[in-house]
mmCIF file of C-alpha atoms in Angstrom:
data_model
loop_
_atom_site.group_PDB
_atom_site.id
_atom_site.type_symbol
_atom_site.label_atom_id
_atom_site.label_comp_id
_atom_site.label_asym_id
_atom_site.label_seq_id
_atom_site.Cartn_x
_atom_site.Cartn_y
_atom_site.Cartn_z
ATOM 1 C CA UNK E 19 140.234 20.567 38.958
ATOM 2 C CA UNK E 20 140.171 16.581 38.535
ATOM 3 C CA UNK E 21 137.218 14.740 39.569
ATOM 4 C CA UNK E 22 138.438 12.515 41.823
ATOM 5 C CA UNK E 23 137.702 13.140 45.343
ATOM 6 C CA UNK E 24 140.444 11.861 47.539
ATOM 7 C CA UNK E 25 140.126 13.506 50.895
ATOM 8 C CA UNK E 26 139.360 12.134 53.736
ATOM 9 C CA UNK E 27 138.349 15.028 56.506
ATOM 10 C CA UNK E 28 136.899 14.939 59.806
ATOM 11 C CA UNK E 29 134.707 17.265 62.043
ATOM 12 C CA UNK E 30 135.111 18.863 65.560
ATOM 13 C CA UNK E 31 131.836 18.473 67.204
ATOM 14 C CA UNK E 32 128.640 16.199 67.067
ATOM 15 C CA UNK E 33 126.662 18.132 64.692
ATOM 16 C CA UNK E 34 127.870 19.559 61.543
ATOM 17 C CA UNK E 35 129.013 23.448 61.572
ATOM 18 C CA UNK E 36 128.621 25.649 58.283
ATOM 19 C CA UNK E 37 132.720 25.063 58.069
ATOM 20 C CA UNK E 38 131.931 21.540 57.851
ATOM 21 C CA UNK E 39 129.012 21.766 55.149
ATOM 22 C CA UNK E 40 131.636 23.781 53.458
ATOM 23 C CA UNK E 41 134.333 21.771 53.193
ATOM 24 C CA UNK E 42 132.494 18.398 52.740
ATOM 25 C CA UNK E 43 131.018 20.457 49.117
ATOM 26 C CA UNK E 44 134.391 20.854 48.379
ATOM 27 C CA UNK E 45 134.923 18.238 45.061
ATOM 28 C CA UNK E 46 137.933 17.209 46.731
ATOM 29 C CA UNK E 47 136.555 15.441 49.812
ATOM 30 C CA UNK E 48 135.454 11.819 49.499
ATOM 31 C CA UNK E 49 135.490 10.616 53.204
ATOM 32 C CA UNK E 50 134.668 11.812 56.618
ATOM 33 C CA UNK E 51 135.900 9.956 59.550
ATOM 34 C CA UNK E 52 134.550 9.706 62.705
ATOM 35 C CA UNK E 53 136.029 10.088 66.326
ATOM 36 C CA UNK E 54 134.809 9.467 69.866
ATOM 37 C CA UNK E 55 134.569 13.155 70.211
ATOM 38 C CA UNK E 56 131.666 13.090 67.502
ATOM 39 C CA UNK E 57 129.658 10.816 69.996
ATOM 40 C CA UNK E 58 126.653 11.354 72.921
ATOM 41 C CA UNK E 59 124.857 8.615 71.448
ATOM 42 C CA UNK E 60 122.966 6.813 68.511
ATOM 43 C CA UNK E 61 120.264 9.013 67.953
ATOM 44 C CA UNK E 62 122.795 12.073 67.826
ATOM 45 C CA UNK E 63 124.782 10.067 65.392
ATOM 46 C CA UNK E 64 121.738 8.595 63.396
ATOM 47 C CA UNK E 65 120.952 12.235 62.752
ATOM 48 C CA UNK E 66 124.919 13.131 62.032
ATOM 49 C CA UNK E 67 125.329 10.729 59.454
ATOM 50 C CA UNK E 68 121.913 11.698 57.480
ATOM 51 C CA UNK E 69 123.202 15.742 57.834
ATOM 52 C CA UNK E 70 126.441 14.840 56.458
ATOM 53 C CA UNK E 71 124.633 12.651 53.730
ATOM 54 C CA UNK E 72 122.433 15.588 53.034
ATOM 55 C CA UNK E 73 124.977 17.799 52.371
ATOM 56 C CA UNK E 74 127.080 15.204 49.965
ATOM 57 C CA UNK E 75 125.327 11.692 49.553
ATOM 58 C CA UNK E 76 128.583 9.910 47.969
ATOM 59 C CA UNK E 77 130.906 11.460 51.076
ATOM 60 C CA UNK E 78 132.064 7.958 52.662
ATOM 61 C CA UNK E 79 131.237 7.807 56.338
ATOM 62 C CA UNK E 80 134.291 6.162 58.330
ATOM 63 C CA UNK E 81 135.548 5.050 61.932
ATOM 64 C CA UNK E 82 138.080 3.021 63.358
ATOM 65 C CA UNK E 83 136.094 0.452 64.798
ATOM 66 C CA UNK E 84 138.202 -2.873 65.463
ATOM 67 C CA UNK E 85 137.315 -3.904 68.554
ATOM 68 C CA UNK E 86 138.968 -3.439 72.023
ATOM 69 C CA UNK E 87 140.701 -0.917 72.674
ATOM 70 C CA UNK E 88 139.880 0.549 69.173
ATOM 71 C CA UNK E 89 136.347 1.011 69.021
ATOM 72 C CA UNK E 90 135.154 4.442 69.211
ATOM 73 C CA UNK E 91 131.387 4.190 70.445
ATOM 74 C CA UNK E 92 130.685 1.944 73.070
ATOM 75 C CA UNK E 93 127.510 2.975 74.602
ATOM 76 C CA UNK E 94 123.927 3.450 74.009
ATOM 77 C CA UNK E 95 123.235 -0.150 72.577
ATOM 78 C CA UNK E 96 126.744 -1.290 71.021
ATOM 79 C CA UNK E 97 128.571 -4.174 71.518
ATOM 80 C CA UNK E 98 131.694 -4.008 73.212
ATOM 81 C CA UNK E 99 133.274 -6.397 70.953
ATOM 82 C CA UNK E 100 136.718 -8.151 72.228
ATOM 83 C CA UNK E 101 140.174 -7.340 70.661
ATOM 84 C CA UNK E 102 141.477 -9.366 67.800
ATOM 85 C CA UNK E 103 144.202 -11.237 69.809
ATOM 86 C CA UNK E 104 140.823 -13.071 71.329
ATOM 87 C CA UNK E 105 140.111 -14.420 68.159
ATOM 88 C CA UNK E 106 143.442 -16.224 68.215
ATOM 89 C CA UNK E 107 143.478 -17.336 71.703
ATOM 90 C CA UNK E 108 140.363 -19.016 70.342
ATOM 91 C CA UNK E 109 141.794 -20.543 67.170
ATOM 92 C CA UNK E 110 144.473 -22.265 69.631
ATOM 93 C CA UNK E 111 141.902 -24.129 71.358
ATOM 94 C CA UNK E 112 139.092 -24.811 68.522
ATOM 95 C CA UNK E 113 139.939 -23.507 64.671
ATOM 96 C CA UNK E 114 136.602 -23.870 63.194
ATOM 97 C CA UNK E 115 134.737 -21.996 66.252
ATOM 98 C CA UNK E 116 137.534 -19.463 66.207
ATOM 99 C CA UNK E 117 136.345 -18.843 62.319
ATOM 100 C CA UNK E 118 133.167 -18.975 63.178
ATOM 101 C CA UNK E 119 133.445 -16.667 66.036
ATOM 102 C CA UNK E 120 135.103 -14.112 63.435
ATOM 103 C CA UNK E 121 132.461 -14.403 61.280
ATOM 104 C CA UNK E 122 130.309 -13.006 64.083
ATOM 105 C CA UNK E 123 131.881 -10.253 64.969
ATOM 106 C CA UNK E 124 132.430 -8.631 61.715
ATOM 107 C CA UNK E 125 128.605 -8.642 61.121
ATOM 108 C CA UNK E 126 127.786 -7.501 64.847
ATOM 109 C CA UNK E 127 130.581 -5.021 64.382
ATOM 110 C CA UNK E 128 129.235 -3.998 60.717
ATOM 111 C CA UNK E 129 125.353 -4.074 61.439
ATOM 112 C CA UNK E 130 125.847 -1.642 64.411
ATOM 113 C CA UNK E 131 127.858 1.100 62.747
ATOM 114 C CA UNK E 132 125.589 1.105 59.399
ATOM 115 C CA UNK E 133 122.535 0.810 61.343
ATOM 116 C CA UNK E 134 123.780 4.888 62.317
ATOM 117 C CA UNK E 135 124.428 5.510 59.209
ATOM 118 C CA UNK E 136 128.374 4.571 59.274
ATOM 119 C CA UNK E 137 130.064 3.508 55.985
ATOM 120 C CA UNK E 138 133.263 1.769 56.639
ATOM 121 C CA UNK E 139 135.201 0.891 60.043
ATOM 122 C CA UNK E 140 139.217 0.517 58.725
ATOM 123 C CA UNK E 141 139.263 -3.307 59.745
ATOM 124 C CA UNK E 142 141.076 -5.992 60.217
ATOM 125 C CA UNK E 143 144.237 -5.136 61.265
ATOM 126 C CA UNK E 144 146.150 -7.659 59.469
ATOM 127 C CA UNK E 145 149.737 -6.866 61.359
ATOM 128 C CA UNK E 146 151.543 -9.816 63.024
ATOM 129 C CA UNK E 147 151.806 -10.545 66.640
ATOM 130 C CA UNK E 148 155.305 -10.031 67.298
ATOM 131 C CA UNK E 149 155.154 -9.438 70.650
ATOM 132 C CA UNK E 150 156.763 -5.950 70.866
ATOM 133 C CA UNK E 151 154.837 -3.445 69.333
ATOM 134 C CA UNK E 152 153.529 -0.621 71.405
ATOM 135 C CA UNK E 153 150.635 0.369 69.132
ATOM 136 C CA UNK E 154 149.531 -2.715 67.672
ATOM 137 C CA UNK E 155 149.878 -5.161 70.591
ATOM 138 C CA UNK E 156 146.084 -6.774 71.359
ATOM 139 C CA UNK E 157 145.074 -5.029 67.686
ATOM 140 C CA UNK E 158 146.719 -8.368 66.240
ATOM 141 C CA UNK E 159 145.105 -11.852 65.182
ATOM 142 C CA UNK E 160 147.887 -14.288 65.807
ATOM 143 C CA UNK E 161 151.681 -14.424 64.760
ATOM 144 C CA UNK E 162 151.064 -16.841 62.587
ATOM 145 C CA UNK E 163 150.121 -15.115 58.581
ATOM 146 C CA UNK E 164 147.897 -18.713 58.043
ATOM 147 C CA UNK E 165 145.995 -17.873 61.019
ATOM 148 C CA UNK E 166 145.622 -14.256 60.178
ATOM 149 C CA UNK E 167 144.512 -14.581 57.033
ATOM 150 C CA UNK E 168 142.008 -16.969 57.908
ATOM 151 C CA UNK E 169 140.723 -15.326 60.921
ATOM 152 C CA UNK E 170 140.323 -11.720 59.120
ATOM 153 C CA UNK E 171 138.995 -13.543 55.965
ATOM 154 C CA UNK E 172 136.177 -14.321 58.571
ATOM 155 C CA UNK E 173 135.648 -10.827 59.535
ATOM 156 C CA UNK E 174 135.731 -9.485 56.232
ATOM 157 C CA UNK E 175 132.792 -12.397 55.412
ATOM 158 C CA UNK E 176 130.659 -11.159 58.807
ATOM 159 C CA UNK E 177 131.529 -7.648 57.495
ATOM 160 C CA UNK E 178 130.102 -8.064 54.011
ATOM 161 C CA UNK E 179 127.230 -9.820 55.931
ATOM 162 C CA UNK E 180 125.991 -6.706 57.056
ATOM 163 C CA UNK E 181 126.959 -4.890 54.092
ATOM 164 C CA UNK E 182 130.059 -2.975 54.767
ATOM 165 C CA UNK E 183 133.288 -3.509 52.589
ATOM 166 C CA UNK E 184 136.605 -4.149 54.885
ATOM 167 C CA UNK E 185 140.070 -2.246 55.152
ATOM 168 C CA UNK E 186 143.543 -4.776 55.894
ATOM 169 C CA UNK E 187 146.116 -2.491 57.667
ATOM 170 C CA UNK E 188 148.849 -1.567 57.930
ATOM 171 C CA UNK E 189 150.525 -2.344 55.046
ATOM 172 C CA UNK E 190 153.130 -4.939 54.178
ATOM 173 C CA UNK E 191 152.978 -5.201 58.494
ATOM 174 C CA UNK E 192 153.582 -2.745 61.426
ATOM 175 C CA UNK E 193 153.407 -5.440 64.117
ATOM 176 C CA UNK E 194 157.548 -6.164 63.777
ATOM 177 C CA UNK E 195 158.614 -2.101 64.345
ATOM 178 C CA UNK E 196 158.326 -1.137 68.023
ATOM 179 C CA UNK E 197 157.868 2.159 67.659
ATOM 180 C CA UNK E 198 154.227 4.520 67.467
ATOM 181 C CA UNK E 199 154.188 5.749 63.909
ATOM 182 C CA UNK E 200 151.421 8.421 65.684
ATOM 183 C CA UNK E 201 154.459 9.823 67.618
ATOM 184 C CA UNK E 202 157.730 8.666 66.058
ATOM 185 C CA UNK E 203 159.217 7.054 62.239
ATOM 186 C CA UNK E 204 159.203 3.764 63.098
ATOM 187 C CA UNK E 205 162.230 1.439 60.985
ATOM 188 C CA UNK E 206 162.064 -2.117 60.209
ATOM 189 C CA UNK E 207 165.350 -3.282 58.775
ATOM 190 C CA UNK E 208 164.207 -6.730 58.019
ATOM 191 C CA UNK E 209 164.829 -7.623 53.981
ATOM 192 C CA UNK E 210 162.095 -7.709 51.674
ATOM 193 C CA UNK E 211 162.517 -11.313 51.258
ATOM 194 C CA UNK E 212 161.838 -11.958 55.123
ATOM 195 C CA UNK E 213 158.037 -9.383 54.608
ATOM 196 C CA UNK E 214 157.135 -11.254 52.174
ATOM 197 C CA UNK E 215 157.318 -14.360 53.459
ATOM 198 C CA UNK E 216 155.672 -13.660 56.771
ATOM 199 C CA UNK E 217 153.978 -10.087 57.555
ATOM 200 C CA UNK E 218 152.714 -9.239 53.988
ATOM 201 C CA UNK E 219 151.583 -12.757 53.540
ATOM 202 C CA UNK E 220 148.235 -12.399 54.136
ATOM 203 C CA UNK E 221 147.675 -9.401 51.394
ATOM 204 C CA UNK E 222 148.920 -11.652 49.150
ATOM 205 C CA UNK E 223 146.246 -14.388 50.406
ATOM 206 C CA UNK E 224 143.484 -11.960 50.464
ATOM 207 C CA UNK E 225 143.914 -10.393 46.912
ATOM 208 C CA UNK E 226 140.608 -10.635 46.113
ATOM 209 C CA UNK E 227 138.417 -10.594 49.538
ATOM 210 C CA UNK E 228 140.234 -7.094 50.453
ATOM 211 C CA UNK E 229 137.858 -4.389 49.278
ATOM 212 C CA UNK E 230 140.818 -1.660 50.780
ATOM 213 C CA UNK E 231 144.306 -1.597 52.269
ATOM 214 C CA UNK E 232 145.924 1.040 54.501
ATOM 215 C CA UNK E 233 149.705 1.424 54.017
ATOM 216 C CA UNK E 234 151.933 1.400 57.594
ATOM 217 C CA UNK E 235 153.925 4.782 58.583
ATOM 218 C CA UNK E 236 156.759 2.737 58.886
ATOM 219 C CA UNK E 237 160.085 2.893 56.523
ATOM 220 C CA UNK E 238 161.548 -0.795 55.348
ATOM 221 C CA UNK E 239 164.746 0.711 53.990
ATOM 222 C CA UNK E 240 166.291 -2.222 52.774
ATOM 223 C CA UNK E 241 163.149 -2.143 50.239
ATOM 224 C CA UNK E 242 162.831 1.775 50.151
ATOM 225 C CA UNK E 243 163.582 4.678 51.836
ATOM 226 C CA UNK E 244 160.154 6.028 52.110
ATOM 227 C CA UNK E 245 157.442 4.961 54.474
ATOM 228 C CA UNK E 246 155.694 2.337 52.818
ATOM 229 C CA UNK E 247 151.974 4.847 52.095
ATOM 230 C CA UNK E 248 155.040 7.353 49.995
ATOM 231 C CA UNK E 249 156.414 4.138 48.417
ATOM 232 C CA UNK E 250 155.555 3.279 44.742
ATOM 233 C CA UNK E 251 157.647 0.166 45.148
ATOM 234 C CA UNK E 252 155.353 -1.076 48.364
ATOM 235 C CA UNK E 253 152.255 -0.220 46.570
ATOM 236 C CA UNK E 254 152.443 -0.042 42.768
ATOM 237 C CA UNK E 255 154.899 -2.671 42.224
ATOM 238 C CA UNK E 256 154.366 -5.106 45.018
ATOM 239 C CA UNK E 257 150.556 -4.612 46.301
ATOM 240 C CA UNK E 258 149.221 -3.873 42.749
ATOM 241 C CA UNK E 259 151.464 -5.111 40.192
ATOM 242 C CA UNK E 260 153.059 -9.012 42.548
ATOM 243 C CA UNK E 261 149.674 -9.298 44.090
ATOM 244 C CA UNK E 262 147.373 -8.128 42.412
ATOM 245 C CA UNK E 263 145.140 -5.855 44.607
ATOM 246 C CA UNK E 264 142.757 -3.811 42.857
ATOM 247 C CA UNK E 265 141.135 -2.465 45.486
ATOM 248 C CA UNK E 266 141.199 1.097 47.791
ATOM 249 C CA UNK E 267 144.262 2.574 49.025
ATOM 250 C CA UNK E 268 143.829 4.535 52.310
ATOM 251 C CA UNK E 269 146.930 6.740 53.960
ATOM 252 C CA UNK E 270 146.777 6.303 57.564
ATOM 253 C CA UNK E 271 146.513 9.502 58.991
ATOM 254 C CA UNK E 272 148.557 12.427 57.797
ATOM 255 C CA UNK E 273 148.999 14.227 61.043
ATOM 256 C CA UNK E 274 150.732 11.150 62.798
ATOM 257 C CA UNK E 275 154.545 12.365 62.977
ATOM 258 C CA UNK E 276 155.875 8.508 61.173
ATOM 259 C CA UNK E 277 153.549 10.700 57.986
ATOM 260 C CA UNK E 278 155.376 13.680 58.232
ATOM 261 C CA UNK E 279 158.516 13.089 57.499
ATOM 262 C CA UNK E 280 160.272 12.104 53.858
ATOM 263 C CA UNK E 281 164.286 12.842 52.856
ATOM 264 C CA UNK E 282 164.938 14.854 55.735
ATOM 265 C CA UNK E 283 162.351 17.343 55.263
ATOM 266 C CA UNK E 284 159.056 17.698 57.227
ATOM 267 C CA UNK E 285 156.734 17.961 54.902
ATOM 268 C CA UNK E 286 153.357 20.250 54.578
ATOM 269 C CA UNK E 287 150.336 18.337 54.468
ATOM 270 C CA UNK E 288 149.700 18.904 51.014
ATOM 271 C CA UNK E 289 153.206 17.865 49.787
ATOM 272 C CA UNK E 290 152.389 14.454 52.123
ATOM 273 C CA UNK E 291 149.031 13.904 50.502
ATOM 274 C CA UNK E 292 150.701 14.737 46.999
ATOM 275 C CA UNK E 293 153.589 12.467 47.331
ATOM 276 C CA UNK E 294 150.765 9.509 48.733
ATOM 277 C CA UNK E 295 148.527 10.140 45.697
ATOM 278 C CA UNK E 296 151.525 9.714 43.330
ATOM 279 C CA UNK E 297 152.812 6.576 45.077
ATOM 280 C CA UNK E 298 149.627 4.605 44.959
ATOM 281 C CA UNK E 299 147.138 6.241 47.462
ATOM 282 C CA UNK E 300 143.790 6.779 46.013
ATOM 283 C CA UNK E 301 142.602 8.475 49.616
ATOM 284 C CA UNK E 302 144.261 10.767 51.789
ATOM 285 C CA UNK E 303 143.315 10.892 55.306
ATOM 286 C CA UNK E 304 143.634 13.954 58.021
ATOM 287 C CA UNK E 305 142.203 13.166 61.377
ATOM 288 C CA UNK E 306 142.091 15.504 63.999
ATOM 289 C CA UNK E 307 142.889 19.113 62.215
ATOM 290 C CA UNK E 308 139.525 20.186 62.735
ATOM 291 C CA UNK E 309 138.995 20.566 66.367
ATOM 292 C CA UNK E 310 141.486 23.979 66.250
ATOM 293 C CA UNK E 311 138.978 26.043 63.766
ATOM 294 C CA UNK E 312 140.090 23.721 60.848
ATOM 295 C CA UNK E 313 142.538 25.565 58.817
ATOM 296 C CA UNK E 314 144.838 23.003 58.397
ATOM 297 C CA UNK E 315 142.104 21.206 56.482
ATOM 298 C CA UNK E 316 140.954 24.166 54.151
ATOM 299 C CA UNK E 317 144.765 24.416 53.673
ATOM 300 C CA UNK E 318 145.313 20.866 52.425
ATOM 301 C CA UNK E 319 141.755 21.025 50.093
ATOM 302 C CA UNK E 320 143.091 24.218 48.711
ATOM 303 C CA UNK E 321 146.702 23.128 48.567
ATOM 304 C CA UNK E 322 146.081 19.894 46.807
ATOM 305 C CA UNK E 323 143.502 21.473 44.206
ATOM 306 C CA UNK E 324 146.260 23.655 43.528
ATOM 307 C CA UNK E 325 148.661 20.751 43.316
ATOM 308 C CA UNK E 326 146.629 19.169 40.440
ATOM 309 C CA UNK E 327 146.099 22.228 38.496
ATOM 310 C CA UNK E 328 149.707 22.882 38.514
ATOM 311 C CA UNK E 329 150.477 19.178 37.040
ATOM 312 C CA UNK E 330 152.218 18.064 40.981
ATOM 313 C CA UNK E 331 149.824 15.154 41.723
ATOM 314 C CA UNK E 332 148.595 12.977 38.720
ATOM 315 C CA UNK E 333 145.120 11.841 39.470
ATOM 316 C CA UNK E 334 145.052 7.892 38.836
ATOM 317 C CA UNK E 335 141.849 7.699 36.495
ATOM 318 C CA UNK E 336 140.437 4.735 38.743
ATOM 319 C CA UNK E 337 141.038 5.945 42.042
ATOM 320 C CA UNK E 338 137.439 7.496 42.085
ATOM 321 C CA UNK E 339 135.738 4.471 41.137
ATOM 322 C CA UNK E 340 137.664 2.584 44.073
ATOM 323 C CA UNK E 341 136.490 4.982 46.138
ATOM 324 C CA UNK E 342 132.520 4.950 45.484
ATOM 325 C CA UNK E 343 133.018 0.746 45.537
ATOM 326 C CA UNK E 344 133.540 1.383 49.012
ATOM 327 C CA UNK E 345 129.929 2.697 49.498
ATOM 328 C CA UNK E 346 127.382 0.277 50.774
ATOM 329 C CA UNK E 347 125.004 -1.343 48.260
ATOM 330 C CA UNK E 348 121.945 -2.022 49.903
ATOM 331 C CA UNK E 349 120.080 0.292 52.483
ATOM 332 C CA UNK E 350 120.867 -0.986 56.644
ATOM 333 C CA UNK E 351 118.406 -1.992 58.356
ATOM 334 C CA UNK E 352 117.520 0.322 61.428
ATOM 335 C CA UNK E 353 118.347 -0.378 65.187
ATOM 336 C CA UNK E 354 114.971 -0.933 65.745
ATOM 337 C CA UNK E 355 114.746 -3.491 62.643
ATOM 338 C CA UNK E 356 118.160 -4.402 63.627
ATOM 339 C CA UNK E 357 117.002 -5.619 67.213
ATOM 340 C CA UNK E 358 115.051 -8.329 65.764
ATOM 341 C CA UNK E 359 117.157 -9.597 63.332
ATOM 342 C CA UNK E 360 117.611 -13.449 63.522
ATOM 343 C CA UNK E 361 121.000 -13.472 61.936
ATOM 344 C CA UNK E 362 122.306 -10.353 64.183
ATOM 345 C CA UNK E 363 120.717 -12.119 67.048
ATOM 346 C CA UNK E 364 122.778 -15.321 66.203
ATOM 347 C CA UNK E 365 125.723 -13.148 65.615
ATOM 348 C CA UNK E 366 125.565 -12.165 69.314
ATOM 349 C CA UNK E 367 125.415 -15.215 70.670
ATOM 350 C CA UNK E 368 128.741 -16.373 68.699
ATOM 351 C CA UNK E 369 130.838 -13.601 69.931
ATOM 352 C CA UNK E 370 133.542 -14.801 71.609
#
């Protein structure tokens, strides 16, 4: 059994069943991510995040959190923070304020999730504002990779403010593709020439302020035939060998159906989290298997355990330590504390 830890589960309920203690001792989870279902409100998930962090202190708390239409608790005290597309609207009228703005609501965003204990939120999306995705839509910045990059730079600074590392997604851009990679295999036919000069700009610009990158369920097949989170040529030779990252790699979810599929086969979910691990993944995420009893969970923690003794997935001896990085540093400051905080206070007032 390797020591690296690179799965990311979640839970069915708002307090922790003895399946869940279970499988978060497993040596194979790193991560637990966090749902609206796993909500009634901050107390309940004060006292969530300090079970699951009695149970396995290094497991990474995690939530999609972006803003918008992506922000999973939105009651009880938190923000409701705008989508990212605001931020742009606002760059087009005043660039420095815009920046500013950013700034502010990566700390709000950051200092109200760790004040409950959360870890991580997988933010900023760094996709492109084409115009015609379905799933990314509002989710976006601007169309413009400058802008982008500027704009989530400022996040990831209002972020790290509050002392939470950041997450660019979806890898090298999903905004082009009009499919849902949750419910189809999106294809974006562009060449690799064209990505790289516009939609994976801004991972090249953010080499070194990214702390993490998720990969998109999308295939580029004039680059490869596999999705780009299977694709060693996305993420080994482009992402980590052309720019440079040195980050986290995250999979976007595993159950979406744009993860399921590779060569004409559907794959199990612990050939999927294999394949991901081999590419370039150093985490493996599987949202939403738990709320049936959670067998498709103990399947994938026993699969890939078996996959490792067996010489089929090849730990990468530094995907652990990219994974702890991700851990906060310093103790958060409670909501209480957090209340009368001047530069959370200022924060709010500079939300756009």
């Amino acid at each position: 059994m390797t020591a690296h830890a690179p799965v990311v589960i979640d839970i069915a309920g708002t307090t922790l069943s003895a399946a869940d203690r279970r499988r978060l001792k497993h040596p194979l989870t790193g991560g637990l991510i966090l749902f609206a279902r796993n909500w009634v409100d901050r107390r309940q998930l004060t006292e969530l995040t300090a079970q699951v962090k009695a149970v396995r202190p290094d497991v990474l708390i995690c939530v999609d959190h972006e803003g918008g239409r992506v922000q999973r608790f939105r009651t009880d005290g938190f923000t409701a923070l705008p989508a990212m597309r605001v931020l742009g609207e606002l760059w087009m009228q005043d660039p420095l304020t815009a920046t500013d703005a950013a700034t502010a609501l990566g700390h709000v965003l950051a200092a109200e999730l760790r004040a409950c204990g959360v870890d991580l939120s997988f933010t900023p999306v760094l996709d492109l504002d084409h115009g015609g995705s379905s799933v990314i839509g509002d989710r976006a910045l601007h169309r413009d990779a400058r802008v982008v990059a500027l704009l989530a730079k400022s996040v990831m600074h209002g972020l790290l403010r509050a002392g939470m590392a950041n997450c660019g997604k979806h890898f090298p851009g999903h905004g082009f593709v009009k499919a849902d990679s949750h419910v189809a295999v999106p294809v974006d036919k562009r060449s690799l020439q064209r990505i790289l000069a516009d939609d994976a700009r801004p991972y090249e610009w953010l080499s070194t302020s990214l702390g993490a990158v998720m990969p998109a369920h999308v295939i580029y097949p004039k680059v490869d035939h596999r999705p780009a989170g299977y694709s060693e040529r996305w993420l080994k030779d482009i992402l980590r060998g052309q720019f440079g990252f040195t980050g986290a790699i995250f999979t976007d979810d595993l159950s979406m159906e744009g993860a399921r599929h590779l060569d004409g086969t559907t794959l199990t979910y612990t050939e999927a989290a294999s394949v991901a691990l081999d590419a370039g993944c150093d985490l493996v995420l599987l949202c939403n298997q738990s709320v049936d009893g959670g067998g498709a969970v103990d399947e994938l923690l026993a699969g890939l355990g078996r996959a490792a003794d067996g010489g089929h997935w090849h730990p990468d001896p530094d995907s652990e330590q990219r994974r702890l990085a991700m851990l906060p540093l310093a103790p958060p400051l409670a909501w209480d504390e957090l209340m009368h905080d001047p530069m959370y206070q200022r924060a709010l007032e500079r939300l756009p």
